Amino acid sequence: MSSESTTSEFETGVIPLSEVGPFDLQATLESGQSYLWDRADGRMYDSLHAHGGDAWYETVVPPIDGVSDEQAVVRVRQQDGQLAWESTTDAVPILTHLLRLDDDLDRILASTPDLPLLRRAYERYRGMRLVRDPAFACLVSFICSAQMRVSRIHEMQRRLAREYGDEVVVGDETYHAFPTPTQLSAATESDLRELKLGYRAPYVQRTATMVADGEAHPNEALGLDYEAARDSLTRFVGVGDKVADCVLLFSLGFLEAVPLDTWIQTAIADHYPDCERGNYCETSRAVRERFGGDYAGYAQTYVFYYLRAGGDSEPPGEPS
């Protein structure tokens, strides 16, 4: 069951972006990678072409092995060349982990091929990082993502947090944590359908129960080779190759993962038709190689966001 905790005030601090390199908080958090943050002004996912803003973002972070041993409320804003933060604990290691502030972004992007589509996407959203979301919440988020707009996926996660997660009160504000596997497994399929999860409800319920009962955990993919890790995640109900790739990329640090969503399929059709191999695994492998291997997931995420936000007027059919 959910619980409530109260803290009188936030700690505060800043992270100079001169120590981080290129960074864009809004593009990172509103590009469709994560559904676990909220904007304090209530305008999360209002715009398809979101970058360069200075809004406050907030989330409740569970304990993270090697990073933080306590649940924490974290708020962060990018302004004047720095990240200002407010948190119930020291937020620097948490933000560094969640937002991959320790990635050498210039080196990563330079290591991917010099393809016109990638170059345009990198220029448009300079500073966007991958996220490193908590694994269980990331898994549930992407189970909910099938055939859904990003704003609706985000709202589903907010409803789950409000209904089943812990409440954390800081001063006059109440924040809602994403439910733990035990908390979420207590929900019935009917309960979850009432929260508008639709046909995803039994998938979420069964997956939460698998994790709560110790039958399986997404972190078990860590340490495996990439394709074995993807297979490991498909044990969960409602998780196919694409959802598994999303969890690998946006939570577990497999930066070579290339989820084949609608927008990447569009990129394949318009720009890299020779990468279409007729099945998910072989096509994904071909795109991964085209995007440079080790950091292909970074290239994928930039292309996904660039095309989803409208791309530009460049004609298709760039040289491969």
PDB file of C-alpha atoms in Angstrom:
ATOM      1  CA  MET A   1       0.000   0.000   0.000  1.00  0.00           C
ATOM      2  CA  SER A   2       1.039   3.604  -0.466  1.00  0.00           C
ATOM      3  CA  SER A   3       2.499   5.655   2.362  1.00  0.00           C
ATOM      4  CA  GLU A   4       3.056   9.321   3.096  1.00  0.00           C
ATOM      5  CA  SER A   5       6.203  11.100   4.205  1.00  0.00           C
ATOM      6  CA  THR A   6       6.738  14.756   5.045  1.00  0.00           C
ATOM      7  CA  THR A   7       9.811  16.977   4.686  1.00  0.00           C
ATOM      8  CA  SER A   8       9.868  20.601   5.733  1.00  0.00           C
ATOM      9  CA  GLU A   9      11.986  22.024   2.905  1.00  0.00           C
ATOM     10  CA  PHE A  10      14.238  21.346  -0.056  1.00  0.00           C
ATOM     11  CA  GLU A  11      17.986  21.438  -0.283  1.00  0.00           C
ATOM     12  CA  THR A  12      19.127  23.559  -3.234  1.00  0.00           C
ATOM     13  CA  GLY A  13      22.137  23.765  -5.508  1.00  0.00           C
ATOM     14  CA  VAL A  14      23.371  24.273  -9.060  1.00  0.00           C
ATOM     15  CA  ILE A  15      25.315  22.267 -11.615  1.00  0.00           C
ATOM     16  CA  PRO A  16      27.320  24.515 -13.986  1.00  0.00           C
ATOM     17  CA  LEU A  17      26.830  23.279 -17.536  1.00  0.00           C
ATOM     18  CA  SER A  18      30.428  24.258 -18.261  1.00  0.00           C
ATOM     19  CA  GLU A  19      31.244  21.044 -16.374  1.00  0.00           C
ATOM     20  CA  VAL A  20      28.761  18.981 -18.389  1.00  0.00           C
ATOM     21  CA  GLY A  21      29.058  20.008 -22.013  1.00  0.00           C
ATOM     22  CA  PRO A  22      26.135  20.519 -24.395  1.00  0.00           C
ATOM     23  CA  PHE A  23      22.847  19.948 -22.594  1.00  0.00           C
ATOM     24  CA  ASP A  24      19.185  20.665 -23.223  1.00  0.00           C
ATOM     25  CA  LEU A  25      16.903  19.720 -20.347  1.00  0.00           C
ATOM     26  CA  GLN A  26      13.635  20.296 -22.163  1.00  0.00           C
ATOM     27  CA  ALA A  27      14.586  18.261 -25.224  1.00  0.00           C
ATOM     28  CA  THR A  28      15.877  15.477 -22.988  1.00  0.00           C
ATOM     29  CA  LEU A  29      12.705  15.225 -20.907  1.00  0.00           C
ATOM     30  CA  GLU A  30      10.081  16.007 -23.568  1.00  0.00           C
ATOM     31  CA  SER A  31      11.432  13.988 -26.501  1.00  0.00           C
ATOM     32  CA  GLY A  32       9.430  10.839 -25.742  1.00  0.00           C
ATOM     33  CA  GLN A  33      12.115   8.968 -23.812  1.00  0.00           C
ATOM     34  CA  SER A  34      10.680   9.348 -20.317  1.00  0.00           C
ATOM     35  CA  TYR A  35       7.181   9.581 -18.886  1.00  0.00           C
ATOM     36  CA  LEU A  36       8.211   9.876 -15.251  1.00  0.00           C
ATOM     37  CA  TRP A  37       8.825  13.625 -14.997  1.00  0.00           C
ATOM     38  CA  ASP A  38       6.248  16.400 -14.699  1.00  0.00           C
ATOM     39  CA  ARG A  39       6.493  20.070 -15.594  1.00  0.00           C
ATOM     40  CA  ALA A  40       5.585  22.284 -12.681  1.00  0.00           C
ATOM     41  CA  ASP A  41       3.515  24.490 -15.004  1.00  0.00           C
ATOM     42  CA  GLY A  42       1.451  21.500 -16.155  1.00  0.00           C
ATOM     43  CA  ARG A  43       2.550  21.825 -19.800  1.00  0.00           C
ATOM     44  CA  MET A  44       4.501  18.586 -20.189  1.00  0.00           C
ATOM     45  CA  TYR A  45       4.361  17.375 -23.801  1.00  0.00           C
ATOM     46  CA  ASP A  46       2.342  20.386 -24.967  1.00  0.00           C
ATOM     47  CA  SER A  47       4.698  20.920 -27.900  1.00  0.00           C
ATOM     48  CA  LEU A  48       6.098  18.481 -30.451  1.00  0.00           C
ATOM     49  CA  HIS A  49       9.151  20.712 -30.975  1.00  0.00           C
ATOM     50  CA  ALA A  50      10.263  21.227 -27.372  1.00  0.00           C
ATOM     51  CA  HIS A  51      13.790  22.414 -26.663  1.00  0.00           C
ATOM     52  CA  GLY A  52      15.692  25.220 -25.003  1.00  0.00           C
ATOM     53  CA  GLY A  53      13.077  26.026 -22.353  1.00  0.00           C
ATOM     54  CA  ASP A  54      13.555  27.013 -18.730  1.00  0.00           C
ATOM     55  CA  ALA A  55      10.596  25.338 -17.006  1.00  0.00           C
ATOM     56  CA  TRP A  56      10.891  23.442 -13.732  1.00  0.00           C
ATOM     57  CA  TYR A  57      10.669  19.655 -14.008  1.00  0.00           C
ATOM     58  CA  GLU A  58      10.027  17.365 -11.047  1.00  0.00           C
ATOM     59  CA  THR A  59       9.915  13.686 -10.186  1.00  0.00           C
ATOM     60  CA  VAL A  60      10.103  11.317  -7.234  1.00  0.00           C
ATOM     61  CA  VAL A  61      13.111   9.028  -7.561  1.00  0.00           C
ATOM     62  CA  PRO A  62      13.320   5.614  -5.880  1.00  0.00           C
ATOM     63  CA  PRO A  63      16.565   4.455  -4.269  1.00  0.00           C
ATOM     64  CA  ILE A  64      19.163   3.765  -6.976  1.00  0.00           C
ATOM     65  CA  ASP A  65      21.959   1.262  -6.366  1.00  0.00           C
ATOM     66  CA  GLY A  66      25.287   3.048  -6.137  1.00  0.00           C
ATOM     67  CA  VAL A  67      23.671   6.480  -6.447  1.00  0.00           C
ATOM     68  CA  SER A  68      21.188   7.113  -3.640  1.00  0.00           C
ATOM     69  CA  ASP A  69      19.847   4.919  -0.859  1.00  0.00           C
ATOM     70  CA  GLU A  70      16.648   6.870  -0.235  1.00  0.00           C
ATOM     71  CA  GLN A  71      13.544   7.989  -2.065  1.00  0.00           C
ATOM     72  CA  ALA A  72      13.928  11.621  -3.147  1.00  0.00           C
ATOM     73  CA  VAL A  73      11.849  14.391  -4.659  1.00  0.00           C
ATOM     74  CA  VAL A  74      13.930  16.168  -7.289  1.00  0.00           C
ATOM     75  CA  ARG A  75      13.136  19.408  -9.131  1.00  0.00           C
ATOM     76  CA  VAL A  76      15.404  20.844 -11.806  1.00  0.00           C
ATOM     77  CA  ARG A  77      15.484  23.833 -14.135  1.00  0.00           C
ATOM     78  CA  GLN A  78      17.933  24.923 -16.841  1.00  0.00           C
ATOM     79  CA  GLN A  79      18.695  28.641 -16.896  1.00  0.00           C
ATOM     80  CA  ASP A  80      21.682  30.921 -17.427  1.00  0.00           C
ATOM     81  CA  GLY A  81      24.146  28.168 -18.216  1.00  0.00           C
ATOM     82  CA  GLN A  82      23.384  26.005 -15.225  1.00  0.00           C
ATOM     83  CA  LEU A  83      21.002  23.433 -13.814  1.00  0.00           C
ATOM     84  CA  ALA A  84      19.352  24.747 -10.664  1.00  0.00           C
ATOM     85  CA  TRP A  85      17.951  22.013  -8.460  1.00  0.00           C
ATOM     86  CA  GLU A  86      15.803  21.543  -5.401  1.00  0.00           C
ATOM     87  CA  SER A  87      15.632  18.175  -3.679  1.00  0.00           C
ATOM     88  CA  THR A  88      15.016  16.335  -0.441  1.00  0.00           C
ATOM     89  CA  THR A  89      18.635  15.135  -0.678  1.00  0.00           C
ATOM     90  CA  ASP A  90      21.785  15.993  -2.619  1.00  0.00           C
ATOM     91  CA  ALA A  91      20.513  15.892  -6.198  1.00  0.00           C
ATOM     92  CA  VAL A  92      23.850  16.053  -8.016  1.00  0.00           C
ATOM     93  CA  PRO A  93      24.533  12.297  -8.184  1.00  0.00           C
ATOM     94  CA  ILE A  94      20.859  11.592  -8.921  1.00  0.00           C
ATOM     95  CA  LEU A  95      20.655  14.083 -11.782  1.00  0.00           C
ATOM     96  CA  THR A  96      24.010  12.956 -13.130  1.00  0.00           C
ATOM     97  CA  HIS A  97      22.647   9.415 -13.262  1.00  0.00           C
ATOM     98  CA  LEU A  98      19.119  10.094 -14.530  1.00  0.00           C
ATOM     99  CA  LEU A  99      20.121  12.652 -17.183  1.00  0.00           C
ATOM    100  CA  ARG A 100      23.436  11.066 -18.162  1.00  0.00           C
ATOM    101  CA  LEU A 101      25.324  14.254 -17.380  1.00  0.00           C
ATOM    102  CA  ASP A 102      28.540  12.235 -17.336  1.00  0.00           C
ATOM    103  CA  ASP A 103      28.208  11.306 -21.021  1.00  0.00           C
ATOM    104  CA  ASP A 104      30.745  12.987 -23.303  1.00  0.00           C
ATOM    105  CA  LEU A 105      28.050  14.002 -25.752  1.00  0.00           C
ATOM    106  CA  ASP A 106      30.328  15.598 -28.340  1.00  0.00           C
ATOM    107  CA  ARG A 107      32.499  12.478 -28.485  1.00  0.00           C
ATOM    108  CA  ILE A 108      29.454  10.175 -28.670  1.00  0.00           C
ATOM    109  CA  LEU A 109      27.820  12.021 -31.546  1.00  0.00           C
ATOM    110  CA  ALA A 110      31.123  12.414 -33.370  1.00  0.00           C
ATOM    111  CA  SER A 111      31.554   8.650 -33.218  1.00  0.00           C
ATOM    112  CA  THR A 112      28.362   8.055 -35.222  1.00  0.00           C
ATOM    113  CA  PRO A 113      28.419   8.222 -39.035  1.00  0.00           C
ATOM    114  CA  ASP A 114      28.277  11.562 -40.824  1.00  0.00           C
ATOM    115  CA  LEU A 115      24.835  11.038 -42.369  1.00  0.00           C
ATOM    116  CA  PRO A 116      22.798  14.073 -43.473  1.00  0.00           C
ATOM    117  CA  LEU A 117      19.705  13.030 -41.498  1.00  0.00           C
ATOM    118  CA  LEU A 118      21.731  12.573 -38.314  1.00  0.00           C
ATOM    119  CA  ARG A 119      23.557  15.841 -38.855  1.00  0.00           C
ATOM    120  CA  ARG A 120      20.292  17.760 -39.191  1.00  0.00           C
ATOM    121  CA  ALA A 121      18.825  16.107 -36.094  1.00  0.00           C
ATOM    122  CA  TYR A 122      21.971  16.777 -34.028  1.00  0.00           C
ATOM    123  CA  GLU A 123      21.950  20.423 -35.038  1.00  0.00           C
ATOM    124  CA  ARG A 124      18.247  20.895 -34.303  1.00  0.00           C
ATOM    125  CA  TYR A 125      18.344  19.386 -30.810  1.00  0.00           C
ATOM    126  CA  ARG A 126      21.911  20.030 -29.739  1.00  0.00           C
ATOM    127  CA  GLY A 127      22.414  18.994 -26.117  1.00  0.00           C
ATOM    128  CA  MET A 128      19.685  16.367 -25.885  1.00  0.00           C
ATOM    129  CA  ARG A 129      20.851  13.434 -23.759  1.00  0.00           C
ATOM    130  CA  LEU A 130      19.454   9.982 -23.291  1.00  0.00           C
ATOM    131  CA  VAL A 131      17.743   9.354 -19.964  1.00  0.00           C
ATOM    132  CA  ARG A 132      18.462   6.610 -17.463  1.00  0.00           C
ATOM    133  CA  ASP A 133      15.065   5.972 -15.880  1.00  0.00           C
ATOM    134  CA  PRO A 134      14.419   3.543 -12.995  1.00  0.00           C
ATOM    135  CA  ALA A 135      13.948   0.134 -14.603  1.00  0.00           C
ATOM    136  CA  PHE A 136      10.550  -0.973 -13.307  1.00  0.00           C
ATOM    137  CA  ALA A 137       8.867   2.365 -13.984  1.00  0.00           C
ATOM    138  CA  CYS A 138      10.466   2.518 -17.429  1.00  0.00           C
ATOM    139  CA  LEU A 139       9.219  -0.994 -18.200  1.00  0.00           C
ATOM    140  CA  VAL A 140       5.638  -0.164 -17.222  1.00  0.00           C
ATOM    141  CA  SER A 141       5.774   3.139 -19.121  1.00  0.00           C
ATOM    142  CA  PHE A 142       6.667   1.464 -22.372  1.00  0.00           C
ATOM    143  CA  ILE A 143       4.185  -1.371 -21.897  1.00  0.00           C
ATOM    144  CA  CYS A 144       1.637   1.465 -21.827  1.00  0.00           C
ATOM    145  CA  SER A 145       3.121   3.106 -24.923  1.00  0.00           C
ATOM    146  CA  ALA A 146       1.630   0.853 -27.594  1.00  0.00           C
ATOM    147  CA  GLN A 147      -0.462   2.864 -30.051  1.00  0.00           C
ATOM    148  CA  MET A 148      -0.464   5.883 -27.751  1.00  0.00           C
ATOM    149  CA  ARG A 149       0.483   9.543 -28.100  1.00  0.00           C
ATOM    150  CA  VAL A 150       3.239  10.621 -25.732  1.00  0.00           C
ATOM    151  CA  SER A 151       0.929  12.935 -23.790  1.00  0.00           C
ATOM    152  CA  ARG A 152      -1.461  10.075 -23.060  1.00  0.00           C
ATOM    153  CA  ILE A 153       1.358   7.726 -22.047  1.00  0.00           C
ATOM    154  CA  HIS A 154       2.570  10.395 -19.633  1.00  0.00           C
ATOM    155  CA  GLU A 155      -0.909  10.885 -18.189  1.00  0.00           C
ATOM    156  CA  MET A 156      -1.251   7.122 -17.616  1.00  0.00           C
ATOM    157  CA  GLN A 157       1.916   7.140 -15.522  1.00  0.00           C
ATOM    158  CA  ARG A 158       0.665  10.137 -13.534  1.00  0.00           C
ATOM    159  CA  ARG A 159      -2.595   8.323 -12.792  1.00  0.00           C
ATOM    160  CA  LEU A 160      -0.720   5.227 -11.631  1.00  0.00           C
ATOM    161  CA  ALA A 161       1.443   7.360  -9.343  1.00  0.00           C
ATOM    162  CA  ARG A 162      -1.496   9.251  -7.865  1.00  0.00           C
ATOM    163  CA  GLU A 163      -3.527   6.097  -7.287  1.00  0.00           C
ATOM    164  CA  TYR A 164      -0.890   3.637  -6.036  1.00  0.00           C
ATOM    165  CA  GLY A 165       2.403   5.418  -5.316  1.00  0.00           C
ATOM    166  CA  ASP A 166       3.713   7.003  -2.125  1.00  0.00           C
ATOM    167  CA  GLU A 167       2.814  10.583  -1.341  1.00  0.00           C
ATOM    168  CA  VAL A 168       5.744  12.798  -0.395  1.00  0.00           C
ATOM    169  CA  VAL A 169       4.877  16.156   1.152  1.00  0.00           C
ATOM    170  CA  VAL A 170       7.495  18.895   0.982  1.00  0.00           C
ATOM    171  CA  GLY A 171       6.348  22.142   2.540  1.00  0.00           C
ATOM    172  CA  ASP A 172       2.923  22.831   1.070  1.00  0.00           C
ATOM    173  CA  GLU A 173       3.356  20.608  -1.996  1.00  0.00           C
ATOM    174  CA  THR A 174       2.483  16.909  -2.422  1.00  0.00           C
ATOM    175  CA  TYR A 175       4.401  14.756  -4.887  1.00  0.00           C
ATOM    176  CA  HIS A 176       3.469  11.249  -6.019  1.00  0.00           C
ATOM    177  CA  ALA A 177       6.050   8.508  -6.531  1.00  0.00           C
ATOM    178  CA  PHE A 178       5.652   5.894  -9.221  1.00  0.00           C
ATOM    179  CA  PRO A 179       4.334   2.759  -7.485  1.00  0.00           C
ATOM    180  CA  THR A 180       6.679  -0.010  -6.465  1.00  0.00           C
ATOM    181  CA  PRO A 181       6.102  -3.461  -7.961  1.00  0.00           C
ATOM    182  CA  THR A 182       4.353  -4.537  -4.755  1.00  0.00           C
ATOM    183  CA  GLN A 183       2.087  -1.497  -4.744  1.00  0.00           C
ATOM    184  CA  LEU A 184       1.166  -1.887  -8.404  1.00  0.00           C
ATOM    185  CA  SER A 185       0.649  -5.644  -8.180  1.00  0.00           C
ATOM    186  CA  ALA A 186      -2.132  -4.997  -5.653  1.00  0.00           C
ATOM    187  CA  ALA A 187      -4.198  -3.397  -8.418  1.00  0.00           C
ATOM    188  CA  THR A 188      -6.601  -5.633 -10.296  1.00  0.00           C
ATOM    189  CA  GLU A 189      -7.022  -5.613 -14.051  1.00  0.00           C
ATOM    190  CA  SER A 190     -10.382  -3.928 -13.506  1.00  0.00           C
ATOM    191  CA  ASP A 191      -8.740  -1.243 -11.357  1.00  0.00           C
ATOM    192  CA  LEU A 192      -6.223  -0.507 -14.078  1.00  0.00           C
ATOM    193  CA  ARG A 193      -8.867  -0.388 -16.778  1.00  0.00           C
ATOM    194  CA  GLU A 194     -10.656   2.254 -14.716  1.00  0.00           C
ATOM    195  CA  LEU A 195      -7.438   4.287 -14.960  1.00  0.00           C
ATOM    196  CA  LYS A 196      -7.825   4.096 -18.761  1.00  0.00           C
ATOM    197  CA  LEU A 197      -5.016   1.635 -19.433  1.00  0.00           C
ATOM    198  CA  GLY A 198      -7.340  -0.316 -21.718  1.00  0.00           C
ATOM    199  CA  TYR A 199      -5.982  -3.579 -23.120  1.00  0.00           C
ATOM    200  CA  ARG A 200      -2.629  -2.802 -21.497  1.00  0.00           C
ATOM    201  CA  ALA A 201      -4.135  -3.324 -18.024  1.00  0.00           C
ATOM    202  CA  PRO A 202      -3.545  -7.089 -17.775  1.00  0.00           C
ATOM    203  CA  TYR A 203      -0.010  -6.665 -19.123  1.00  0.00           C
ATOM    204  CA  VAL A 204       0.839  -4.098 -16.458  1.00  0.00           C
ATOM    205  CA  GLN A 205      -0.809  -6.130 -13.698  1.00  0.00           C
ATOM    206  CA  ARG A 206       0.952  -9.359 -14.631  1.00  0.00           C
ATOM    207  CA  THR A 207       4.332  -7.669 -15.099  1.00  0.00           C
ATOM    208  CA  ALA A 208       4.072  -5.938 -11.720  1.00  0.00           C
ATOM    209  CA  THR A 209       3.216  -9.271 -10.107  1.00  0.00           C
ATOM    210  CA  MET A 210       6.171 -10.999 -11.781  1.00  0.00           C
ATOM    211  CA  VAL A 211       8.555  -8.390 -10.346  1.00  0.00           C
ATOM    212  CA  ALA A 212       6.872  -8.230  -6.921  1.00  0.00           C
ATOM    213  CA  ASP A 213       6.968 -12.020  -6.557  1.00  0.00           C
ATOM    214  CA  GLY A 214      10.613 -12.280  -7.599  1.00  0.00           C
ATOM    215  CA  GLU A 215       9.776 -14.235 -10.749  1.00  0.00           C
ATOM    216  CA  ALA A 216      11.707 -11.791 -12.937  1.00  0.00           C
ATOM    217  CA  HIS A 217      13.209  -8.311 -12.816  1.00  0.00           C
ATOM    218  CA  PRO A 218      14.241  -6.032 -15.685  1.00  0.00           C
ATOM    219  CA  ASN A 219      17.651  -5.515 -14.064  1.00  0.00           C
ATOM    220  CA  GLU A 220      18.434  -9.153 -14.817  1.00  0.00           C
ATOM    221  CA  ALA A 221      19.215  -7.972 -18.357  1.00  0.00           C
ATOM    222  CA  LEU A 222      22.249  -6.114 -17.055  1.00  0.00           C
ATOM    223  CA  GLY A 223      25.494  -7.901 -17.816  1.00  0.00           C
ATOM    224  CA  LEU A 224      24.053  -9.814 -20.765  1.00  0.00           C
ATOM    225  CA  ASP A 225      25.027  -9.279 -24.368  1.00  0.00           C
ATOM    226  CA  TYR A 226      22.665  -6.844 -26.054  1.00  0.00           C
ATOM    227  CA  GLU A 227      20.446  -9.252 -27.972  1.00  0.00           C
ATOM    228  CA  ALA A 228      20.293 -11.674 -25.031  1.00  0.00           C
ATOM    229  CA  ALA A 229      19.286  -8.735 -22.835  1.00  0.00           C
ATOM    230  CA  ARG A 230      16.470  -7.897 -25.248  1.00  0.00           C
ATOM    231  CA  ASP A 231      15.280 -11.498 -25.144  1.00  0.00           C
ATOM    232  CA  SER A 232      15.402 -11.404 -21.336  1.00  0.00           C
ATOM    233  CA  LEU A 233      12.975  -8.495 -21.209  1.00  0.00           C
ATOM    234  CA  THR A 234      10.482 -10.124 -23.552  1.00  0.00           C
ATOM    235  CA  ARG A 235       9.630 -12.522 -20.699  1.00  0.00           C
ATOM    236  CA  PHE A 236       7.388  -9.811 -19.333  1.00  0.00           C
ATOM    237  CA  VAL A 237       3.764  -9.834 -20.441  1.00  0.00           C
ATOM    238  CA  GLY A 238       3.111  -7.242 -23.125  1.00  0.00           C
ATOM    239  CA  VAL A 239       6.808  -6.768 -23.929  1.00  0.00           C
ATOM    240  CA  GLY A 240       7.944  -7.409 -27.472  1.00  0.00           C
ATOM    241  CA  ASP A 241      11.240  -6.530 -29.093  1.00  0.00           C
ATOM    242  CA  LYS A 242      10.459  -2.821 -29.510  1.00  0.00           C
ATOM    243  CA  VAL A 243       9.400  -2.234 -25.885  1.00  0.00           C
ATOM    244  CA  ALA A 244      12.379  -4.280 -24.719  1.00  0.00           C
ATOM    245  CA  ASP A 245      14.705  -2.087 -26.787  1.00  0.00           C
ATOM    246  CA  CYS A 246      13.176   1.035 -25.228  1.00  0.00           C
ATOM    247  CA  VAL A 247      13.858  -0.257 -21.707  1.00  0.00           C
ATOM    248  CA  LEU A 248      17.396  -1.262 -22.659  1.00  0.00           C
ATOM    249  CA  LEU A 249      18.087   2.172 -24.120  1.00  0.00           C
ATOM    250  CA  PHE A 250      16.263   4.493 -21.713  1.00  0.00           C
ATOM    251  CA  SER A 251      16.968   2.660 -18.467  1.00  0.00           C
ATOM    252  CA  LEU A 252      19.608  -0.039 -18.590  1.00  0.00           C
ATOM    253  CA  GLY A 253      22.386   1.706 -20.496  1.00  0.00           C
ATOM    254  CA  PHE A 254      22.449  -0.356 -23.701  1.00  0.00           C
ATOM    255  CA  LEU A 255      23.296   2.629 -25.883  1.00  0.00           C
ATOM    256  CA  GLU A 256      23.447   0.472 -28.996  1.00  0.00           C
ATOM    257  CA  ALA A 257      19.722  -0.392 -28.812  1.00  0.00           C
ATOM    258  CA  VAL A 258      17.608   0.869 -31.715  1.00  0.00           C
ATOM    259  CA  PRO A 259      13.849   0.613 -31.047  1.00  0.00           C
ATOM    260  CA  LEU A 260      12.031   0.259 -34.342  1.00  0.00           C
ATOM    261  CA  ASP A 261       9.083   2.561 -33.760  1.00  0.00           C
ATOM    262  CA  THR A 262       6.934   4.235 -36.421  1.00  0.00           C
ATOM    263  CA  TRP A 263       9.361   7.130 -36.928  1.00  0.00           C
ATOM    264  CA  ILE A 264      12.425   4.937 -37.328  1.00  0.00           C
ATOM    265  CA  GLN A 265      10.480   2.798 -39.794  1.00  0.00           C
ATOM    266  CA  THR A 266       9.783   6.033 -41.686  1.00  0.00           C
ATOM    267  CA  ALA A 267      13.494   6.866 -41.662  1.00  0.00           C
ATOM    268  CA  ILE A 268      14.270   3.405 -43.009  1.00  0.00           C
ATOM    269  CA  ALA A 269      11.722   3.726 -45.808  1.00  0.00           C
ATOM    270  CA  ASP A 270      12.783   7.244 -46.823  1.00  0.00           C
ATOM    271  CA  HIS A 271      16.530   7.177 -46.225  1.00  0.00           C
ATOM    272  CA  TYR A 272      17.874   3.656 -45.601  1.00  0.00           C
ATOM    273  CA  PRO A 273      15.651   1.203 -47.505  1.00  0.00           C
ATOM    274  CA  ASP A 274      18.480  -1.315 -47.768  1.00  0.00           C
ATOM    275  CA  CYS A 275      18.261  -1.743 -43.970  1.00  0.00           C
ATOM    276  CA  GLU A 276      14.781  -3.263 -44.219  1.00  0.00           C
ATOM    277  CA  ARG A 277      15.313  -7.006 -43.751  1.00  0.00           C
ATOM    278  CA  GLY A 278      11.748  -8.233 -43.259  1.00  0.00           C
ATOM    279  CA  ASN A 279      11.882  -8.913 -39.530  1.00  0.00           C
ATOM    280  CA  TYR A 280      12.536  -6.902 -36.394  1.00  0.00           C
ATOM    281  CA  CYS A 281      15.836  -8.411 -35.278  1.00  0.00           C
ATOM    282  CA  GLU A 282      17.588  -8.284 -38.635  1.00  0.00           C
ATOM    283  CA  THR A 283      16.282  -4.820 -39.505  1.00  0.00           C
ATOM    284  CA  SER A 284      17.277  -3.506 -36.088  1.00  0.00           C
ATOM    285  CA  ARG A 285      20.748  -4.986 -36.529  1.00  0.00           C
ATOM    286  CA  ALA A 286      21.117  -3.340 -39.944  1.00  0.00           C
ATOM    287  CA  VAL A 287      20.023   0.086 -38.658  1.00  0.00           C
ATOM    288  CA  ARG A 288      22.280  -0.304 -35.645  1.00  0.00           C
ATOM    289  CA  GLU A 289      25.221  -0.855 -37.957  1.00  0.00           C
ATOM    290  CA  ARG A 290      24.202   2.076 -40.187  1.00  0.00           C
ATOM    291  CA  PHE A 291      24.054   4.341 -37.126  1.00  0.00           C
ATOM    292  CA  GLY A 292      27.508   3.312 -35.967  1.00  0.00           C
ATOM    293  CA  GLY A 293      27.059   0.440 -33.530  1.00  0.00           C
ATOM    294  CA  ASP A 294      27.962   1.328 -29.949  1.00  0.00           C
ATOM    295  CA  TYR A 295      26.019   4.615 -29.776  1.00  0.00           C
ATOM    296  CA  ALA A 296      23.340   3.849 -32.349  1.00  0.00           C
ATOM    297  CA  GLY A 297      20.671   4.449 -29.699  1.00  0.00           C
ATOM    298  CA  TYR A 298      21.728   8.081 -29.410  1.00  0.00           C
ATOM    299  CA  ALA A 299      21.398   8.475 -33.181  1.00  0.00           C
ATOM    300  CA  GLN A 300      18.018   6.715 -33.083  1.00  0.00           C
ATOM    301  CA  THR A 301      16.673   9.034 -30.399  1.00  0.00           C
ATOM    302  CA  TYR A 302      17.712  12.183 -32.242  1.00  0.00           C
ATOM    303  CA  VAL A 303      16.153  10.883 -35.473  1.00  0.00           C
ATOM    304  CA  PHE A 304      12.976   9.823 -33.658  1.00  0.00           C
ATOM    305  CA  TYR A 305      12.523  13.254 -32.112  1.00  0.00           C
ATOM    306  CA  TYR A 306      13.507  15.151 -35.245  1.00  0.00           C
ATOM    307  CA  LEU A 307      11.023  13.290 -37.450  1.00  0.00           C
ATOM    308  CA  ARG A 308       8.250  13.220 -34.845  1.00  0.00           C
ATOM    309  CA  ALA A 309       8.531  17.003 -34.466  1.00  0.00           C
ATOM    310  CA  GLY A 310       8.214  17.509 -38.204  1.00  0.00           C
ATOM    311  CA  GLY A 311      11.779  17.204 -39.454  1.00  0.00           C
ATOM    312  CA  ASP A 312      12.469  19.721 -42.194  1.00  0.00           C
ATOM    313  CA  SER A 313      11.907  20.204 -45.882  1.00  0.00           C
ATOM    314  CA  GLU A 314      14.962  18.239 -46.948  1.00  0.00           C
ATOM    315  CA  PRO A 315      13.968  15.744 -49.659  1.00  0.00           C
ATOM    316  CA  PRO A 316      14.140  12.033 -48.800  1.00  0.00           C
ATOM    317  CA  GLY A 317      16.617   9.678 -50.380  1.00  0.00           C
ATOM    318  CA  GLU A 318      19.887  10.918 -48.932  1.00  0.00           C
ATOM    319  CA  PRO A 319      23.009   8.962 -49.903  1.00  0.00           C
ATOM    320  CA  SER A 320      23.677   5.969 -47.693  1.00  0.00           C
TER     321      SER A 320
END
